[in-house]
PDB file of C-alpha atoms and ligand atoms in Angstrom:
ATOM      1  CA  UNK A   1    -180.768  38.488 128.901  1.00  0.00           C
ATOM      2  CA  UNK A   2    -182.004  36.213 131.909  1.00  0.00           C
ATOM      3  CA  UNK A   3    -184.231  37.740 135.079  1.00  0.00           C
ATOM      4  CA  UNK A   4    -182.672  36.710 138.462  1.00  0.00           C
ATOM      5  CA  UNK A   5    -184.416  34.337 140.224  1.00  0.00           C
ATOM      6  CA  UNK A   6    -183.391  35.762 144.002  1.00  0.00           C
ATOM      7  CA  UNK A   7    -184.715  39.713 142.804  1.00  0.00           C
ATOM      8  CA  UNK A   8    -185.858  40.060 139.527  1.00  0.00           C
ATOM      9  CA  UNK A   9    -183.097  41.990 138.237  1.00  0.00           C
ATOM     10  CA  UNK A  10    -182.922  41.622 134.163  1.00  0.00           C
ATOM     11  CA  UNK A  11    -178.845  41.294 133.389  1.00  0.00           C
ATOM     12  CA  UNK A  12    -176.735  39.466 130.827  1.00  0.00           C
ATOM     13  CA  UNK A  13    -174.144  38.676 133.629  1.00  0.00           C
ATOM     14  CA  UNK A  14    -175.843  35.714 135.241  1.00  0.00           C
ATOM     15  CA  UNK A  15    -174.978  32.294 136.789  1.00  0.00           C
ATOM     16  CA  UNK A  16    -176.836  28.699 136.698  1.00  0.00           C
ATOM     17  CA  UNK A  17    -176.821  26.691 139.497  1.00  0.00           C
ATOM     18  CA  UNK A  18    -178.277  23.185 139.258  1.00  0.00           C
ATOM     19  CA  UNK A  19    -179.184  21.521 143.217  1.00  0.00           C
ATOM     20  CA  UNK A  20    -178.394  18.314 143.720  1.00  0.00           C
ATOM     21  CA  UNK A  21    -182.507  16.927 142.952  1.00  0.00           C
ATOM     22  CA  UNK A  22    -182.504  18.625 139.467  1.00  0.00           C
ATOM     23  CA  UNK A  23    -183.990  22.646 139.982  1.00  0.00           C
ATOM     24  CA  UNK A  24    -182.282  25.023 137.895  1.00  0.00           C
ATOM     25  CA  UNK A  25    -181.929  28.711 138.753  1.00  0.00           C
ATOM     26  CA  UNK A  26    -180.077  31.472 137.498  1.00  0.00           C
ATOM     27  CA  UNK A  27    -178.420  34.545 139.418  1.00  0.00           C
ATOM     28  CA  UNK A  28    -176.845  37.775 139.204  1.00  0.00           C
ATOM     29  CA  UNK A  29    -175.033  37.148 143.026  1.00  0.00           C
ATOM     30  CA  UNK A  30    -174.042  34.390 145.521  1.00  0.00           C
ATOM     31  CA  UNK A  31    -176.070  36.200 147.699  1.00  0.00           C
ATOM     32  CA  UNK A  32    -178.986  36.170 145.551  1.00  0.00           C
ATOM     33  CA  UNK A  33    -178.115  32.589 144.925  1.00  0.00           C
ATOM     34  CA  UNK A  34    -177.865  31.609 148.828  1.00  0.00           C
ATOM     35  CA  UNK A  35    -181.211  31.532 150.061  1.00  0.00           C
ATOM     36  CA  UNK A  36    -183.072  29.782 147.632  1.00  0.00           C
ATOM     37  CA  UNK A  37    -180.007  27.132 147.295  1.00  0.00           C
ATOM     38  CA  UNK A  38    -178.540  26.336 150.381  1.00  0.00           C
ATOM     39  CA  UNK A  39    -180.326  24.377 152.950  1.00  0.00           C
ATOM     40  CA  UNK A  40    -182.289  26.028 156.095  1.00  0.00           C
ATOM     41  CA  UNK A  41    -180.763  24.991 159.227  1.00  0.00           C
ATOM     42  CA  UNK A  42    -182.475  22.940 161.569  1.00  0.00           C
ATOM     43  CA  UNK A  43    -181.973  25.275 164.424  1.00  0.00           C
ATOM     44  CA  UNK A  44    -183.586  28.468 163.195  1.00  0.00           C
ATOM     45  CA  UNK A  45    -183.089  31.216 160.579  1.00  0.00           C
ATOM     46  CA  UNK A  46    -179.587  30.422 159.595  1.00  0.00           C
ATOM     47  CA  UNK A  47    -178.382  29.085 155.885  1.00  0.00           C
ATOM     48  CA  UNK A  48    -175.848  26.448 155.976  1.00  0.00           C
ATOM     49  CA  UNK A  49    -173.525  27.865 153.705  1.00  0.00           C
ATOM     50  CA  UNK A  50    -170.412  25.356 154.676  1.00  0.00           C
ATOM     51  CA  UNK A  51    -170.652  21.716 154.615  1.00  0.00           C
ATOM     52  CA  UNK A  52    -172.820  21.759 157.827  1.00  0.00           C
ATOM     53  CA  UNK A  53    -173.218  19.643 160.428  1.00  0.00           C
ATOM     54  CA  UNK A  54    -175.732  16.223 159.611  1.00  0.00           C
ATOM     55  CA  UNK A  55    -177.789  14.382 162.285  1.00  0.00           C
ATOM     56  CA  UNK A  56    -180.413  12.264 161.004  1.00  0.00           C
ATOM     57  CA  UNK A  57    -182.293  14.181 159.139  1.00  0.00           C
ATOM     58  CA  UNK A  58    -181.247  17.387 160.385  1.00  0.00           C
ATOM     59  CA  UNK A  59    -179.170  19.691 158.929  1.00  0.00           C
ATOM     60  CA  UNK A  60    -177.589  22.301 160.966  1.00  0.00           C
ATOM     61  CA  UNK A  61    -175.100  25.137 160.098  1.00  0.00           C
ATOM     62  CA  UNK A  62    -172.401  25.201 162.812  1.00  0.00           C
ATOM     63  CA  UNK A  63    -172.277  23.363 166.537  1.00  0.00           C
ATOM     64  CA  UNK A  64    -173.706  26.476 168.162  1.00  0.00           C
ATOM     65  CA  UNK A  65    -176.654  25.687 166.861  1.00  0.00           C
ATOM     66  CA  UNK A  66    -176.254  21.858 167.172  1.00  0.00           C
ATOM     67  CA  UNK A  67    -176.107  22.384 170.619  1.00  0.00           C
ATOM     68  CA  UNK A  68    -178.795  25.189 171.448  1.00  0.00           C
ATOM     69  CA  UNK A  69    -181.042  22.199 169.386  1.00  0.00           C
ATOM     70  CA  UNK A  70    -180.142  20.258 172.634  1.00  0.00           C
ATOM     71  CA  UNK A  71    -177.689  17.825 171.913  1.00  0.00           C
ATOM     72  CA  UNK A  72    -174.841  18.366 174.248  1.00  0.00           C
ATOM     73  CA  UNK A  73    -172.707  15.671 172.892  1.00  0.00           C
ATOM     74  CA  UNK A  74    -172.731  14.962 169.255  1.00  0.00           C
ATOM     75  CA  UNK A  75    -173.570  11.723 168.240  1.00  0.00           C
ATOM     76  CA  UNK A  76    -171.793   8.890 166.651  1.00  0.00           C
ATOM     77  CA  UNK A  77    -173.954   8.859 163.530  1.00  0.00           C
ATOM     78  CA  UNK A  78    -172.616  12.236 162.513  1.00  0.00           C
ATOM     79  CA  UNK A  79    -172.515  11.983 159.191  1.00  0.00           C
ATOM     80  CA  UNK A  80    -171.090  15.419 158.059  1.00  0.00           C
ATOM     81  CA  UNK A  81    -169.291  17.675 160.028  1.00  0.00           C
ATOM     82  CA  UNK A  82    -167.461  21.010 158.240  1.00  0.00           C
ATOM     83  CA  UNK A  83    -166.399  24.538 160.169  1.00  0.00           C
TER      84      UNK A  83
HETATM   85 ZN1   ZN B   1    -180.490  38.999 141.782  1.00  0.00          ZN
HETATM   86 ZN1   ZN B   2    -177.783  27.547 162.421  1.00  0.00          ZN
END
C-alpha cells in the first residue's frame, strides 16, 4: 500500500507518474495528480492541463489568458499551441 502524494490517502489502487526532469509521484486520482504535475500557467491560477500555449519561457493554458498577459497578437516564435 502507497500514501498519495496530492492527500495522503493510504490505498493499494495507485498510479506513478514520472515528469519529464525525473520526480516520481504516485496517486490515487488525476485530480490529485494535476496540481503537483502539470505546469502553472503564466497568467494566473490556472493548470495547463492541454498542450498549452508556449512563448518564451512562458507557459500559458489557453489564448484567453495569452491575451489578458497582453499580447494581442501571438507571436511567430510560438512554439506550442494546443486547444
Ligand atoms: Zn489522493
Ligand atoms: Zn491560464
Amino acid at each position: 500500500m502507497s500514501v498519495c502524494d496530492g492527500c495522503g490517502n493510504p490505498s493499494d489502487r495507485m498510479f506513478t507518474v514520472q515528469t519529464y526532469d525525473d520526480r516520481v509521484f504516485v496517486f490515487d486520482s488525476v485530480e490529485r495528480a494535476a496540481p503537483l504535475v502539470a505546469p502553472s500557467c503564466a497568467e494566473g491560477a490556472c493548470i495547463t492541463l492541454s498542450h498549452g500555449i508556449e512563448i518564451g519561457d512562458a507557459i500559458f493554458c489557453c489564448y484567453g489568458c495569452a491575451r489578458r498577459s497582453g499580447l494581442q497578437a501571438l507571436p511567430n516564435n510560438v512554439s506550442n499551441v494546443a486547444g
